[in-house]
Every structure is written in C-alpha cells, then in structure tokens.
XYZ file of C-alpha atoms in Angstrom:
758
model
C 23.845 -30.670 25.774
C 25.494 -28.301 23.973
C 29.010 -29.209 22.147
C 29.688 -26.293 20.649
C 29.959 -22.425 20.790
C 30.278 -19.751 17.471
C 30.987 -15.703 18.314
C 30.213 -14.491 14.842
C 32.108 -10.761 14.631
C 30.008 -8.961 11.832
C 32.372 -9.063 8.840
C 34.490 -11.594 9.924
C 35.579 -14.907 10.547
C 33.491 -17.266 13.076
C 35.288 -17.788 16.367
C 34.512 -21.361 17.648
C 34.662 -22.459 21.142
C 34.538 -26.461 20.903
C 32.750 -28.668 23.909
C 31.468 -26.458 26.230
C 30.458 -29.268 29.387
C 27.246 -27.791 30.679
C 26.276 -27.026 34.162
C 28.997 -24.049 33.953
C 30.356 -20.731 34.003
C 32.257 -19.237 31.015
C 33.986 -15.723 31.412
C 33.988 -14.198 28.329
C 36.385 -10.921 27.909
C 39.630 -9.634 26.370
C 41.549 -10.958 29.553
C 43.546 -14.097 28.449
C 42.597 -15.707 31.893
C 39.206 -15.701 30.596
C 37.457 -18.600 29.107
C 36.335 -17.430 26.210
C 39.036 -14.449 24.931
C 37.459 -12.199 22.148
C 38.810 -9.322 20.849
C 37.241 -5.925 19.693
C 36.041 -2.224 20.605
C 34.788 -1.905 24.134
C 34.802 -5.541 25.340
C 36.467 -5.428 29.068
C 38.793 -7.855 30.562
C 35.999 -9.458 31.610
C 33.122 -8.925 29.939
C 29.966 -11.459 30.619
C 29.296 -14.724 31.758
C 28.245 -17.329 29.864
C 25.953 -19.821 31.510
C 25.202 -23.585 30.026
C 22.536 -25.132 31.909
C 21.267 -28.868 30.034
C 20.018 -27.780 26.717
C 19.759 -23.901 27.486
C 22.472 -21.076 27.324
C 22.170 -18.039 29.455
C 24.236 -14.603 29.131
C 24.976 -12.190 31.986
C 27.096 -9.156 32.138
C 29.850 -8.573 34.763
C 29.128 -5.781 37.180
C 28.003 -2.522 34.846
C 29.444 -3.463 31.697
C 27.101 -3.154 28.186
C 25.525 -6.265 26.787
C 23.038 -6.290 24.335
C 21.136 -9.049 23.040
C 18.513 -8.251 19.607
C 18.993 -4.641 20.250
C 17.566 -4.826 23.825
C 20.161 -3.922 26.556
C 20.490 -7.001 29.471
C 20.500 -6.465 33.338
C 20.414 -9.579 34.389
C 20.745 -13.014 33.470
C 19.166 -13.532 29.724
C 18.336 -16.302 27.975
C 19.814 -17.154 24.572
C 18.533 -18.046 21.273
C 20.570 -19.840 18.549
C 20.659 -16.866 16.135
C 20.881 -13.923 18.471
C 22.824 -10.665 17.644
C 25.018 -10.071 21.337
C 26.713 -6.516 21.476
C 29.725 -6.716 23.784
C 30.941 -3.571 24.041
C 31.161 -1.734 20.740
C 31.734 -5.039 19.049
C 28.383 -7.313 17.505
C 28.332 -11.236 17.293
C 25.951 -13.652 16.285
C 25.836 -16.685 18.661
C 25.146 -20.370 16.812
C 25.000 -23.774 19.475
C 25.466 -26.809 17.656
C 24.958 -30.335 19.444
C 26.046 -33.530 18.417
C 23.956 -35.605 16.380
C 24.509 -39.739 16.275
C 23.249 -39.362 12.755
C 22.995 -37.140 9.785
C 19.891 -37.690 8.884
C 16.421 -36.714 11.174
C 14.562 -39.103 12.528
C 11.590 -40.151 10.845
C 8.902 -37.948 12.378
C 10.863 -35.032 11.991
C 11.489 -34.984 8.163
C 8.827 -32.722 7.432
C 8.105 -29.380 9.221
C 4.585 -27.411 7.938
C 4.215 -23.784 8.582
C 1.352 -21.882 8.288
C -1.877 -20.534 9.889
C -3.314 -23.689 9.968
C -3.734 -24.913 14.159
C -1.900 -28.291 12.726
C 0.885 -26.776 11.339
C 4.408 -28.092 12.716
C 5.320 -24.356 12.384
C 2.056 -21.874 13.573
C 2.050 -18.619 13.064
C -1.471 -16.673 14.068
C -1.202 -13.902 11.941
C -3.273 -12.849 8.727
C -0.561 -11.996 7.301
C 0.348 -15.621 6.943
C -1.288 -18.682 4.685
C -3.224 -21.373 6.024
C -0.954 -23.682 4.510
C 2.073 -21.306 3.613
C 5.480 -23.210 3.674
C 7.155 -26.619 4.110
C 10.334 -27.723 4.995
C 11.159 -31.976 3.645
C 14.194 -33.855 4.290
C 15.209 -35.249 1.048
C 17.725 -37.612 -0.814
C 20.060 -36.386 2.168
C 19.423 -32.916 2.269
C 16.567 -30.707 3.149
C 14.801 -28.544 1.057
C 12.252 -24.851 1.186
C 9.386 -25.211 -0.667
C 7.285 -22.200 -0.324
C 3.138 -23.089 -1.460
C 2.424 -19.782 -3.627
C 2.133 -18.013 -0.207
C 0.051 -14.470 -0.961
C 3.102 -12.803 0.857
C 5.907 -15.099 0.298
C 8.774 -17.299 2.105
C 12.225 -15.420 2.074
C 15.333 -17.483 2.667
C 17.945 -15.333 3.571
C 16.559 -12.147 1.867
C 15.510 -13.944 -1.623
C 12.028 -15.202 -1.983
C 11.346 -18.688 -2.471
C 10.409 -20.097 -5.714
C 9.301 -23.698 -5.625
C 11.563 -25.753 -4.052
C 14.957 -24.270 -2.575
C 17.786 -26.109 -0.164
C 18.054 -25.255 2.714
C 21.293 -25.740 5.136
C 22.446 -24.870 9.061
C 22.448 -21.563 10.024
C 19.985 -20.219 7.257
C 17.388 -17.682 7.676
C 13.673 -17.889 7.078
C 11.230 -14.787 7.171
C 7.565 -14.644 6.487
C 6.771 -11.217 6.489
C 7.965 -9.778 9.792
C 8.144 -13.360 11.494
C 12.020 -14.589 11.579
C 13.315 -17.902 11.997
C 17.071 -19.942 11.669
C 17.253 -23.466 10.761
C 19.487 -25.200 13.454
C 20.154 -28.567 13.978
C 17.002 -30.095 11.488
C 14.484 -27.676 13.267
C 13.068 -23.949 12.797
C 13.846 -21.947 15.573
C 11.799 -18.447 16.346
C 14.095 -15.362 16.333
C 13.623 -12.347 18.379
C 11.932 -14.580 21.531
C 9.108 -12.684 22.866
C 9.384 -9.898 20.335
C 9.354 -11.882 17.414
C 6.422 -10.556 14.782
C 7.402 -6.909 16.003
C 9.335 -4.387 14.184
C 12.109 -2.478 15.642
C 13.232 0.809 13.003
C 16.535 2.324 13.346
C 17.776 4.747 11.283
C 20.978 5.610 10.203
C 22.704 8.636 7.757
C 19.294 9.343 6.329
C 19.336 12.138 3.694
C 17.062 13.172 1.506
C 18.461 15.416 -1.501
C 16.001 17.106 -4.285
C 17.222 19.818 -6.867
C 15.905 23.356 -6.013
C 13.439 24.502 -8.556
C 14.333 27.740 -8.749
C 18.299 27.401 -8.269
C 18.662 23.754 -9.550
C 21.094 23.663 -6.576
C 20.807 20.686 -4.295
C 18.380 21.371 -1.813
C 18.470 18.312 1.528
C 14.852 17.607 2.952
C 16.223 15.131 5.519
C 19.945 15.794 6.396
C 21.501 13.179 8.168
C 19.041 11.187 10.605
C 19.568 8.915 13.150
C 17.295 7.273 15.563
C 15.854 3.765 17.022
C 12.584 2.835 17.483
C 12.223 0.152 19.822
C 8.972 -2.929 19.018
C 6.059 -1.472 20.481
C 6.882 1.878 21.244
C 4.317 4.924 20.083
C 6.556 7.799 18.762
C 4.996 11.131 17.356
C 6.739 13.222 14.456
C 6.257 16.956 14.865
C 8.829 20.141 13.851
C 8.306 23.507 12.379
C 6.612 24.086 8.947
C 8.505 22.680 5.747
C 10.593 20.590 8.434
C 10.480 17.466 6.650
C 7.920 15.518 8.715
C 5.914 13.818 5.738
C 9.126 13.447 4.012
C 10.709 11.171 7.042
C 7.217 9.573 7.447
C 7.644 8.066 3.515
C 10.989 7.741 3.710
C 9.993 5.169 7.300
C 7.524 3.283 5.434
C 9.434 2.940 1.958
C 7.200 4.906 0.059
C 10.274 7.062 -0.860
C 13.157 5.809 -0.140
C 15.775 8.475 0.922
C 18.978 9.816 -1.097
C 21.568 8.089 1.642
C 21.599 6.182 4.834
C 19.362 3.286 5.405
C 15.896 2.300 7.410
C 15.907 -1.304 8.757
C 13.074 -3.223 9.804
C 14.825 -5.592 12.615
C 18.287 -5.425 11.687
C 16.978 -5.656 7.498
C 17.333 -2.992 5.189
C 13.723 -1.762 4.322
C 14.473 -0.551 1.083
C 16.154 -4.155 -0.586
C 13.476 -5.884 1.480
C 10.349 -4.120 0.748
C 8.070 -7.120 -0.866
C 8.899 -8.723 2.403
C 7.624 -6.134 4.835
C 5.082 -4.494 2.589
C 2.078 -6.684 3.859
C 3.173 -5.817 7.510
C 3.274 -2.350 6.785
C -0.264 -0.209 7.825
C -0.362 3.806 6.465
C -3.123 5.696 7.033
C -3.106 9.275 5.139
C -4.511 12.231 5.539
C -7.224 11.488 3.149
C -10.070 9.050 3.800
C -9.733 5.812 2.709
C -13.360 4.434 3.089
C -16.020 5.192 0.696
C -19.092 6.886 2.352
C -21.806 5.267 1.093
C -20.939 2.166 2.276
C -21.473 0.666 5.853
C -18.449 0.456 7.645
C -18.486 -3.452 8.282
C -18.453 -4.010 4.609
C -16.240 -1.597 4.355
C -13.467 -3.905 6.406
C -14.791 -6.948 4.786
C -14.010 -5.508 1.145
C -10.427 -4.761 2.333
C -10.012 -8.120 4.097
C -10.478 -10.015 0.751
C -8.210 -7.835 -0.973
C -5.725 -7.843 1.287
C -5.586 -11.318 3.052
C -4.588 -14.779 1.763
C -7.683 -15.802 -0.447
C -7.695 -19.653 1.756
C -9.052 -16.876 4.799
C -12.288 -18.517 4.931
C -15.382 -15.994 5.862
C -15.627 -17.295 9.599
C -12.030 -15.781 9.823
C -12.707 -12.681 7.822
C -15.646 -12.187 9.804
C -13.563 -12.478 13.586
C -10.582 -10.106 11.953
C -13.748 -7.899 11.507
C -15.041 -8.426 14.788
C -11.933 -7.737 16.062
C -10.831 -4.346 14.322
C -14.429 -3.077 15.252
C -13.920 -3.519 19.093
C -10.295 -2.349 18.634
C -11.557 0.828 17.091
C -14.403 1.324 18.799
C -16.778 1.542 16.270
C -18.748 -2.378 16.950
C -21.820 -0.121 17.804
C -21.655 1.679 14.403
C -20.430 -1.383 12.635
C -23.929 -1.521 10.297
C -23.709 2.180 9.901
C -22.828 3.324 6.281
C -20.182 6.634 7.201
C -22.293 9.244 6.001
C -26.120 8.208 5.837
C -28.457 7.957 7.910
C -26.605 8.924 10.988
C -22.990 10.741 9.447
C -20.172 9.681 11.940
C -18.221 12.571 13.485
C -14.494 13.057 12.416
C -12.904 10.877 14.801
C -14.941 7.883 14.269
C -14.592 8.555 10.148
C -10.802 8.571 11.162
C -11.293 5.614 13.222
C -12.745 3.837 10.083
C -9.831 4.162 8.120
C -8.064 2.891 10.881
C -9.754 0.446 10.863
C -9.490 -0.497 7.109
C -5.695 -0.699 7.777
C -5.671 -2.867 11.187
C -7.954 -5.795 8.963
C -4.380 -7.382 7.996
C -3.050 -6.934 11.675
C 0.045 -4.960 10.448
C 3.146 -4.735 12.700
C 4.407 -1.501 12.203
C 1.402 1.221 11.558
C 2.026 4.911 10.093
C -0.093 7.650 10.368
C -0.244 10.670 8.501
C -1.790 13.698 10.299
C -4.998 11.780 10.907
C -5.711 14.084 13.960
C -5.628 17.082 11.932
C -8.922 19.377 12.449
C -10.119 17.156 15.493
C -10.821 18.717 18.180
C -8.961 18.524 21.572
C -11.295 15.400 23.452
C -11.310 13.399 19.756
C -7.657 14.218 19.697
C -7.050 13.076 23.012
C -9.461 9.918 22.560
C -7.291 9.027 19.001
C -3.511 9.521 20.929
C -4.834 7.111 23.815
C -6.047 4.457 20.851
C -2.709 5.098 19.002
C -1.079 4.347 22.686
C -3.217 1.342 23.397
C -2.230 0.085 20.304
C 1.456 -0.122 20.666
C 1.605 -0.897 24.239
C -1.022 -3.371 24.117
C -1.327 -4.874 20.981
C 2.021 -4.692 20.704
C 2.335 -2.783 17.092
C 5.338 0.344 16.429
C 2.858 3.109 15.720
C 4.689 6.141 14.569
C 2.223 9.401 13.956
C 2.968 12.423 11.936
C 0.993 15.729 14.184
C 0.837 19.297 14.562
C -0.764 18.831 17.991
C 0.888 18.859 20.736
C -1.737 18.617 23.643
C -2.174 15.346 24.557
C 1.926 14.044 23.031
C 2.752 13.178 26.516
C 0.730 9.268 25.323
C 3.733 8.940 23.644
C 7.372 7.084 24.493
C 9.334 8.947 22.205
C 9.046 12.124 19.765
C 11.128 13.297 16.918
C 11.427 16.720 16.586
C 12.275 18.082 13.381
C 13.373 21.727 11.704
C 15.105 22.554 8.608
C 15.452 18.812 7.562
C 17.538 17.786 10.317
C 16.973 15.895 13.931
C 16.839 18.122 16.573
C 15.466 16.245 19.175
C 14.749 12.524 19.826
C 13.799 10.607 23.164
C 10.399 11.113 25.718
C 8.213 14.161 25.450
C 8.674 14.996 29.087
C 12.277 15.352 28.574
C 11.815 17.638 25.707
C 10.997 20.205 27.570
C 13.981 20.398 29.897
C 15.983 20.037 26.813
C 15.068 23.557 25.175
C 14.285 25.127 28.732
C 10.639 26.089 27.787
C 7.346 25.505 30.094
C 4.696 24.400 27.453
C 6.377 22.632 24.087
C 4.391 24.859 21.984
C 6.595 27.494 22.617
C 9.797 25.006 20.880
C 8.561 26.423 17.712
C 9.459 30.181 18.347
C 12.615 29.052 19.946
C 13.501 27.032 16.813
C 13.212 29.724 14.854
C 15.434 32.079 16.420
C 18.590 29.878 15.751
C 19.798 28.259 12.540
C 18.919 24.385 12.439
C 22.485 23.586 12.601
C 22.800 25.009 16.416
C 19.473 22.982 17.294
C 21.315 19.731 15.852
C 24.560 20.053 17.327
C 22.961 20.775 20.589
C 21.420 17.482 20.439
C 24.037 16.060 19.572
C 25.935 17.101 22.699
C 22.742 15.876 25.135
C 22.265 13.101 27.418
C 18.548 11.954 25.430
C 20.913 11.474 21.953
C 23.043 9.201 24.485
C 20.575 7.439 25.649
C 18.198 6.737 23.131
C 20.265 7.524 20.046
C 23.615 5.831 20.400
C 23.026 3.167 23.040
C 20.636 1.752 20.879
C 22.559 1.988 17.267
C 24.650 -0.697 16.259
C 27.819 0.940 16.424
C 29.303 -1.484 13.660
C 27.257 -0.738 11.162
C 27.365 2.456 9.544
C 25.605 3.393 5.990
C 26.163 6.541 4.140
C 26.025 4.663 0.836
C 22.924 6.125 -1.968
C 19.748 4.108 -0.533
C 18.748 1.631 -2.650
C 15.432 1.911 -4.367
C 12.315 0.808 -2.657
C 12.348 -3.401 -4.031
C 9.386 -3.627 -6.488
C 10.158 -6.889 -7.663
C 6.053 -8.703 -7.105
C 4.928 -9.686 -9.914
C 0.898 -9.123 -10.087
C -1.335 -11.323 -12.385
C -2.562 -9.164 -15.066
C -6.478 -10.445 -13.720
C -6.763 -11.866 -10.358
C -10.293 -12.772 -10.283
C -10.835 -12.620 -7.012
C -9.921 -9.059 -6.651
C -11.698 -8.725 -9.415
C -15.141 -10.210 -7.557
C -14.287 -8.622 -4.710
C -14.022 -5.264 -6.238
C -17.164 -5.847 -8.527
C -19.402 -6.590 -5.733
C -17.798 -3.105 -3.600
C -18.891 -1.421 -6.869
C -21.986 -2.906 -7.013
C -22.717 -2.137 -3.222
C -21.687 1.784 -3.981
C -24.132 1.989 -6.582
C -27.046 0.518 -4.479
C -26.336 2.842 -1.729
C -26.948 6.030 -4.110
C -30.238 5.325 -5.630
C -30.937 8.878 -6.713
C -28.074 8.727 -8.681
C -28.753 4.807 -9.802
C -31.936 6.304 -10.674
C -30.801 9.658 -12.780
C -28.133 6.936 -14.879
C -31.346 4.725 -15.962
C -33.747 8.077 -16.275
C -31.747 10.084 -18.504
C -31.391 7.822 -21.489
C -35.529 7.685 -21.653
C -36.431 11.155 -21.477
C -33.728 11.830 -24.126
C -34.284 9.583 -26.311
C -37.976 10.595 -25.978
C -37.187 14.340 -26.680
C -35.274 13.418 -29.291
C -37.952 11.374 -30.616
C -40.742 13.910 -30.718
C -38.397 16.804 -32.112
C -37.585 15.045 -34.952
C -40.738 13.321 -36.038
C -40.923 13.270 -39.794
C -44.997 12.829 -40.474
C -46.266 14.561 -43.383
C -42.813 16.019 -44.899
C -41.320 15.337 -47.708
C -38.322 12.199 -48.346
C -35.679 14.890 -48.509
C -36.554 16.368 -45.137
C -36.856 12.911 -43.807
C -33.644 12.209 -45.131
C -32.563 15.123 -42.926
C -34.092 14.149 -39.932
C -33.358 11.064 -39.904
C -29.024 11.536 -40.287
C -30.149 14.826 -37.289
C -31.922 12.134 -35.202
C -29.037 9.548 -35.226
C -25.891 12.107 -35.027
C -27.998 13.073 -31.791
C -28.617 9.375 -30.347
C -24.069 9.478 -31.105
C -23.827 12.141 -29.121
C -25.959 11.393 -26.413
C -23.978 7.823 -25.873
C -20.576 9.783 -26.122
C -22.151 11.773 -23.413
C -23.378 8.892 -21.078
C -20.238 7.246 -21.595
C -18.325 9.955 -20.365
C -20.247 11.148 -17.660
C -20.471 7.260 -16.371
C -16.835 6.976 -15.755
C -15.080 10.714 -15.818
C -15.418 10.393 -11.861
C -14.865 6.775 -11.165
C -11.018 6.625 -10.093
C -10.147 10.238 -9.235
C -13.314 9.861 -6.575
C -11.959 7.462 -4.890
C -7.931 8.376 -5.973
C -6.931 7.953 -2.140
C -8.095 4.351 -1.546
C -7.022 3.197 -5.143
C -3.797 4.118 -4.107
C -3.510 2.807 -0.579
C -4.836 -0.433 -2.223
C -2.694 -0.386 -5.066
C 0.386 0.104 -2.755
C -0.588 -3.597 -1.178
C -1.695 -5.785 -3.724
C -3.750 -4.275 -6.230
C -3.465 -5.242 -9.773
C -4.511 -2.909 -12.588
C -6.605 -5.386 -14.770
C -8.280 -6.219 -11.715
C -9.300 -2.426 -11.043
C -10.029 -1.898 -14.555
C -12.162 -4.864 -14.912
C -14.253 -4.275 -11.945
C -15.079 -0.348 -13.622
C -15.680 -1.498 -16.867
C -17.842 -4.613 -16.352
C -20.725 -2.751 -14.489
C -20.513 0.369 -16.666
C -20.832 -1.672 -20.341
C -24.056 -3.571 -18.363
C -24.912 0.279 -17.635
C -23.813 1.303 -21.317
C -25.833 -1.816 -22.682
C -29.256 -0.729 -20.885
C -28.798 2.865 -21.608
C -28.511 1.946 -24.656
C -31.593 -0.095 -25.315
C -33.770 2.525 -23.172
C -32.644 5.540 -25.392
C -33.193 3.263 -29.132
C -36.220 2.213 -27.497
C -37.745 5.861 -26.701
C -37.236 7.209 -29.923
C -38.696 4.704 -32.139
C -41.436 4.862 -29.472
C -42.183 8.662 -31.237
C -40.863 8.277 -34.755
C -40.761 5.306 -37.175
C -36.796 4.769 -38.406
C -36.488 2.594 -41.101
C -33.689 0.379 -41.203
C -31.791 -1.689 -38.996
C -32.536 -1.090 -35.248
C -30.744 -4.313 -33.935
C -27.108 -3.018 -35.949
C -28.037 0.979 -34.090
C -28.355 -0.512 -30.725
C -25.313 -2.398 -31.447
C -23.707 0.447 -32.556
C -24.570 2.664 -29.767
C -23.189 0.111 -27.192
C -20.090 -0.192 -28.716
C -19.650 4.123 -28.824
C -20.855 4.452 -25.397
C -18.104 1.863 -24.228
C -15.281 3.694 -25.911
C -16.722 7.125 -24.418
C -16.573 4.842 -21.172
C -12.630 4.687 -22.001
C -12.237 7.792 -23.104
C -13.277 9.214 -19.159
C -11.977 6.449 -17.375
C -8.639 7.606 -19.023
C -9.356 11.293 -18.040
C -10.171 9.793 -14.781
C -6.765 8.418 -14.300
C -4.870 12.154 -15.343
C -6.647 14.061 -12.637
C -6.456 14.609 -9.352
C -9.770 16.145 -8.451
C -13.911 15.588 -9.360
C -14.059 19.735 -10.898
C -11.056 19.017 -13.270
C -12.914 15.474 -14.547
C -15.728 17.240 -14.934
C -14.382 20.273 -16.530
C -12.474 18.091 -19.295
C -15.608 16.496 -20.537
C -16.879 19.593 -22.650
C -13.374 19.915 -24.283
C -13.428 16.140 -25.141
C -17.262 16.531 -26.417
C -16.739 19.770 -28.137
C -14.411 18.072 -31.038
C -16.731 15.078 -31.233
C -19.688 17.572 -32.593
C -17.638 19.829 -35.230
C -15.573 17.019 -36.463
C -18.003 13.984 -36.339
C -19.122 15.058 -40.467
C -22.813 15.873 -39.525
C -22.223 19.486 -39.024
C -19.828 20.381 -41.685
C -17.614 19.254 -44.528
C -14.413 18.612 -43.714
C -11.425 18.607 -45.656
C -8.634 16.288 -46.227
C -6.680 17.109 -42.938
C -9.477 17.499 -40.423
C -11.161 13.954 -42.205
C -7.792 12.418 -41.497
C -7.687 13.648 -37.700
C -11.185 12.577 -37.354
C -10.678 9.122 -38.706
C -7.774 9.202 -35.899
C -9.410 10.548 -32.779
C -13.257 11.047 -33.286
C -15.597 8.689 -31.626
C -18.426 10.640 -32.955
C -17.230 10.174 -36.730
C -17.357 6.486 -36.909
C -20.651 6.176 -34.808
C -22.417 8.310 -36.949
C -21.299 6.928 -40.003
C -22.129 3.342 -38.534
C -25.350 4.411 -37.517
C -26.029 5.844 -40.973
C -25.446 2.672 -42.680
C -28.526 0.773 -40.419
C -30.936 2.781 -43.207
C -32.200 1.770 -45.920
C -30.141 1.988 -48.958
C -33.079 4.375 -50.995
C -32.273 7.150 -48.206
C -28.462 6.682 -48.292
C -28.817 6.710 -52.313
C -30.833 10.339 -51.772
C -29.560 13.720 -52.717
C -30.440 17.282 -51.811
C -29.843 18.530 -55.578
C -30.682 16.295 -58.642
C -28.156 18.295 -60.974
C -25.236 16.705 -58.903
C -25.849 13.275 -57.859
C -22.314 12.786 -56.312
C -23.506 14.744 -53.133
C -25.606 12.470 -51.077
C -27.318 14.004 -48.047
C -25.778 11.079 -46.084
C -22.776 9.714 -47.278
C -21.197 7.069 -46.143
C -17.473 7.208 -45.606
C -16.962 3.489 -44.569
C -18.730 0.114 -44.079
C -20.622 -0.699 -40.910
C -17.732 -3.036 -40.121
C -14.748 -0.972 -40.596
C -16.884 1.952 -38.546
C -16.654 -0.773 -36.251
C -13.595 -1.883 -36.228
C -12.180 1.483 -36.257
C -14.015 2.594 -33.040
C -12.644 -1.191 -31.394
C -9.580 0.246 -32.181
C -10.574 3.754 -30.002
C -11.458 1.842 -27.592
C -8.026 -0.234 -27.164
C -6.207 3.097 -27.471
C -8.516 4.723 -24.403
C -7.699 1.243 -22.596
C -4.113 1.334 -23.107
C -4.074 4.805 -21.920
C -6.264 4.459 -19.005
C -3.644 1.626 -17.666
C -0.613 4.016 -18.006
C -2.285 7.100 -16.732
C -2.997 4.489 -13.099
C 0.577 3.632 -13.941
C 1.770 6.950 -13.637
C 0.305 7.052 -9.958
C 2.272 4.468 -9.356
C 5.449 6.759 -7.940
C 3.325 7.791 -5.265
C 2.460 4.276 -3.952
C 5.042 2.712 -2.534
C 4.206 1.483 0.745
C-alpha cells in the first residue's frame, strides 16, 4: 500500500501528503476543500483526481483541465510511476511515492541488482548501446552502491558518470544512454513508461551568434528558436537559402552548440550531458560515410565492431547487421561492393550510409540533405523509409531537405527564414497558414517580407499554441549562454580492438583494388631496374664509378621518398567524411594512425626490398647492402609520415596530390647531391630534409676507399662523396624527423575535432 506521496515543485521544497489509504479518490486543486491542496500558476480550484488502487496510482484531469505527464497531455485515467514529471496547469511537479517497510535492509534475494544486455540481468536492456554486464547495484554495510563494470557507454548517476562504485540513495536517477531509471524502495524503476529509451527534443530560446567577416558586427544564424519534437516523430527542416537549416541541425545534434538557449533530450541538457547521449545519436551527413570498394555487409560489420561494446559476440553483430540490412532494404545487395561489379544507385548508396548509422540502433537520427540529387521516385521511397524508422521503430528522425514533393510523410516541419522560425507544425496545415496552394510557393512568399514579420505572424497562430506552447515546460526558461558540449570522455591512446578492426578494414580495401595494389608493388622493381641499367658502371675509371655510385644512391633515396609520399598523401583525406563521423563517436587517433602505419610500413619494407634487389641485379655496387636496405626503409617511413601529415591538413585529394611536388623539389635541391650547400642552407637541410640525411646514410654504406676518393688530387679535402656524419647519426636524425611528422599528423587530426561534435 502507498503510504506517502510527495509532489515536488520545480526549484522548491517538496510538498508531502502522508498516509493515503488505497481504494480512494483524491481531488487535487487550489481550493481548500480539495484532499490535496497545491498552489501554482494555472492550477484550477478542482484540477485533477488521484486514484490509489492497492499498489498502483492513477491521475485523471477534472473535466478539460490541462494535465501533462512526462511531456504528454493526458485525457483520461493515466498510470503513474515513481519519478514521473507532472504539469498541473502551468506548474511542474515530480511525483514520489513511498511505502512503509518493516526493515531498513532489503531481503537477501534483493541485495544485488544486475543491469545489462544479458538475458539473465535483473534489469535487462535490449540495446547495443548497453554492455552485456553493464552495471550492478549492491547492498553493503547498510547502504546501496552503484558500480559500473567499465561499460563502453557509461552509467550516470544524477547526471555524473559513475567511476568505480558510488553511493546511491532513494530517489536518485540512473541513466544509461537514453534509458532512465529512478532508484526507489530498493529497486530500479524505469522512467518514461512505454516511451523509455525514446528521445523527446525540446528547444528553448536557441540562438547562434557569429561575427560578420566583413563588418565585424554580430550576425545571427539562429534567433530565439522554440519548438518540441515528441518521441517517434519524423520532422523535416526546410527553408530559404542561408536560413540556418544546417546550423539548426548541428545545434540539435550537439555537433556545434548554440550561443544561448538550450536543447534538451528527455528534459536533460544535451550540451551538458553530451557524453551520455553521444552513442544514442545517429548522424548521416551529405557526403557518403562508407568506402566504395568494400562489400555492404562488411562495411556494416566493421562499423559494428568499432561502435558496439567489445563484449558483443560475432553472432550478435551478424544479427544486428542483418536487422539493419532488412530495415534499409539492402538484404539482396548485402554481398556486393558499393561500386563493383554492379554499382549501387544513388538511393541505395544513401541507404548504405543510413545503415552504417543504424547498426548501433540510435534512438535519435539526424539526416543532412541525404535525398539531395535523387529522382522523385527515390526521394519518395527514402522519405517513406525515414517515416517507418520513426513510426515503426520509435526513433526520433530529423531531416534537412530541399525537396518538398514528399514532405507529407513528416509529422511536423520546421520552416526557417533568415535564422528565424516562421512555422512549426504539420505540413498539411502549412499551406493554409501561408495562404498558398503548393508548399513550394512559400519560398517566394517569404522573400517578399522581412523575416521578423513572418516570425511574429507565427507567434500568434494556432499551430504555435498547439505544437510549441502546450508542449514546452512553462516553468523552464533558458536564455543563458549554452554550455559547450561535454567532451570529457577519455579515449585510450591506443585501443587494440579498434586498431585490429581498422587494420582489417584497410587490408580489405587494399585487396578489393587489385589494380592499385599491383601498381604499388610494381613501381619499385621497375624504377630499380631503370636505375640499374642507366648507372651501370662496367669499364669506367674509379672516379666515374664513384660518381655513378653516388648518383645511384641519390636516386634510390628520392625513389623511397616518392614511394612514401605517394602511398600516404591521400590516406586520410580520401575518407575524411568517414573519419569525422567515426571520430565523433569513439575513434581514437592513436588507433587510427596505427591502422594506417602498420600496413604502410609493411609496404615500405617490400618496396625497398624490391628496389634494392632490382638495382643490385643490374649493377655491381660494393659495400653493405643490408645497411642500404635499412636506410631506405627508414627514409620511406619518414616520407610516409610526411605524406600522412599532408593528408590530415588538406580537404581534397587534388590538394594532397598537388602538394607532393612542393615537398619533393626541396628534397632534391637541399639534399647536398646536386649543389654544394652553404652554412645556412646546410642548417635548413639538416633540420628539415629527409633526403639530406638519407643520402648521407646511403653513402656510408660504401667501402672506405670509395669514400676517400677525390676528384682533384691537388685538393684532397674535397672528396667526391663526403660524409656529414655517421650512419647512426643519420638514422637518429631521420627518426627525429619521423617523430616530428607523427606529432604533426596527430595535430592535423585534432584540428578536425572541432568539426566532429556528434
């Protein structure tokens, strides 16, 4: 039997009503004759009825009084949970029920509450966002403890991520991704009823201010935006050019915070709790986020291994991938590569990108102009797919679109003009609101008057009252600066699981393009054979031989630098949209770079081996061949890191390829092989040129008698192949350069982090 009830007004002390016998009805209102007297804005004399039936409580409005439970207006008898949020009139309360207990300690069989994805968990959450054994609540030494088991996506107690074991008390809130619970009477009780795990989005006073580049004055990309999206709604954002559509989408998804105002998910500030919601957010950008040389099923499997908890077994991953392939209608294309042998259509390619996001089963999905460039029929099928994800799979779906032919599939539309909200409501009512026959006519109409006119006009309309005012929490206001997205998540420097997955995907991509692989391996022996044929020195005098050896070694060094740069200069930029999306979830920079450098280093070993072997096959070069091979490997690895750094700093493949000659020409000029360097240029070469130290190390592999040879006996100090240092010193310098390029590559990748919130 419920023994006590607490109504907790927002920002005030609790109002307690003890000992409420079950089997009775209690009237709630402001009138003194009510059983439960409450005061507050909008509370009627007799506002609602509270019915207690044994262990259950129900709430029912009196006549047409407004009563909202967990953001949804109720009409009849509504079941209540401990911790529910109730709006009576315009006043917000939280409900807490208490029952009398004969003992403070729980019974022995309730001293441990397991939480996780496993079927035998006490609190089972069937979601890939949850680890198999996620957390546990234990009764120890007269109190309760909440312990997280190092889960992938974390456990949050009253908004704070749990590290180790922490004390949990009556009424505390526990959140795992979008699943909320209240700890009540030694048990974890779900919040949200049938909508648990779904996401409601509330936007209040959202403003995005930037400085105008021309004048330096403030310019508003978004201005005082308010609306509410209910769980499971499909909402389209459209508007005039430059109206702030993408800016709004970024603010809603947490990718870029607004300047002021707030975005809440299920009543929790998104920016302040971004780390908690990160994994529950799906985002499909305009660019494709899938490699085109890889099979569709494999693409989804690799994504699953990167994003899902590490305890997810192969059969579970296969199950999730199969589920997603059916959802997006690609089951028949699952074992085909995106562009070979039968290229996927534009719509199918967008479905693959969508499937990549659906693998983690996000609760809210953002789509940034994913139907752009598609024909009308494909656009219709895509909009139907998005509608099905919202209505059948209970996901909140928000889509930016320019195409209005199929917008009737949406539940609500957000119409933007010059940073202002000029309409939010059902698409079918938008035409009547603007007095037009076709919704596409709204663009010209909006341009006819200032945005402030249309914003004010919407403020006074019925749709604003029904779909914004009545949905928003009236007691919750936000005009303060929006907090920056919480980026406190600490990623491992090198996650071995991520590295293995990325490495397997990279090798899969290499194997899928056999023509490119053949070119990578064939160029070294071809160049080596050419060098050997050109610089063969049979029958020439010792001085000419020395010059020939020097030229050969120099060309070999330049070839290794060329190989390294060419191998890596496009490695990041060619998959930049994929990297940005994976980085925004959980991708570690160390794992990403390791997955690139391991195969590229192996490639360098093979290329250098082929180069040395082919040169030696055509000319008899004295000295230490092993040291030459080792030097070339170090040179090519350094050049690979230099190319990788370039790839992190550019945004197109053309720019990456265009920079390669700019890098190679100084390597030739400042190598010391073409011209004699003065004191200043020598200093520059020693500090920045791979070729300078690579050529010096290669020369040291020749016999001493060749190194001591001079062109003019009258000047014995001017040797044909002078050494600037020892082989060890040269390799140390090359190692330092490699380290510098590695650090630069990390910095280049981190520069992208500002683009990947979300």
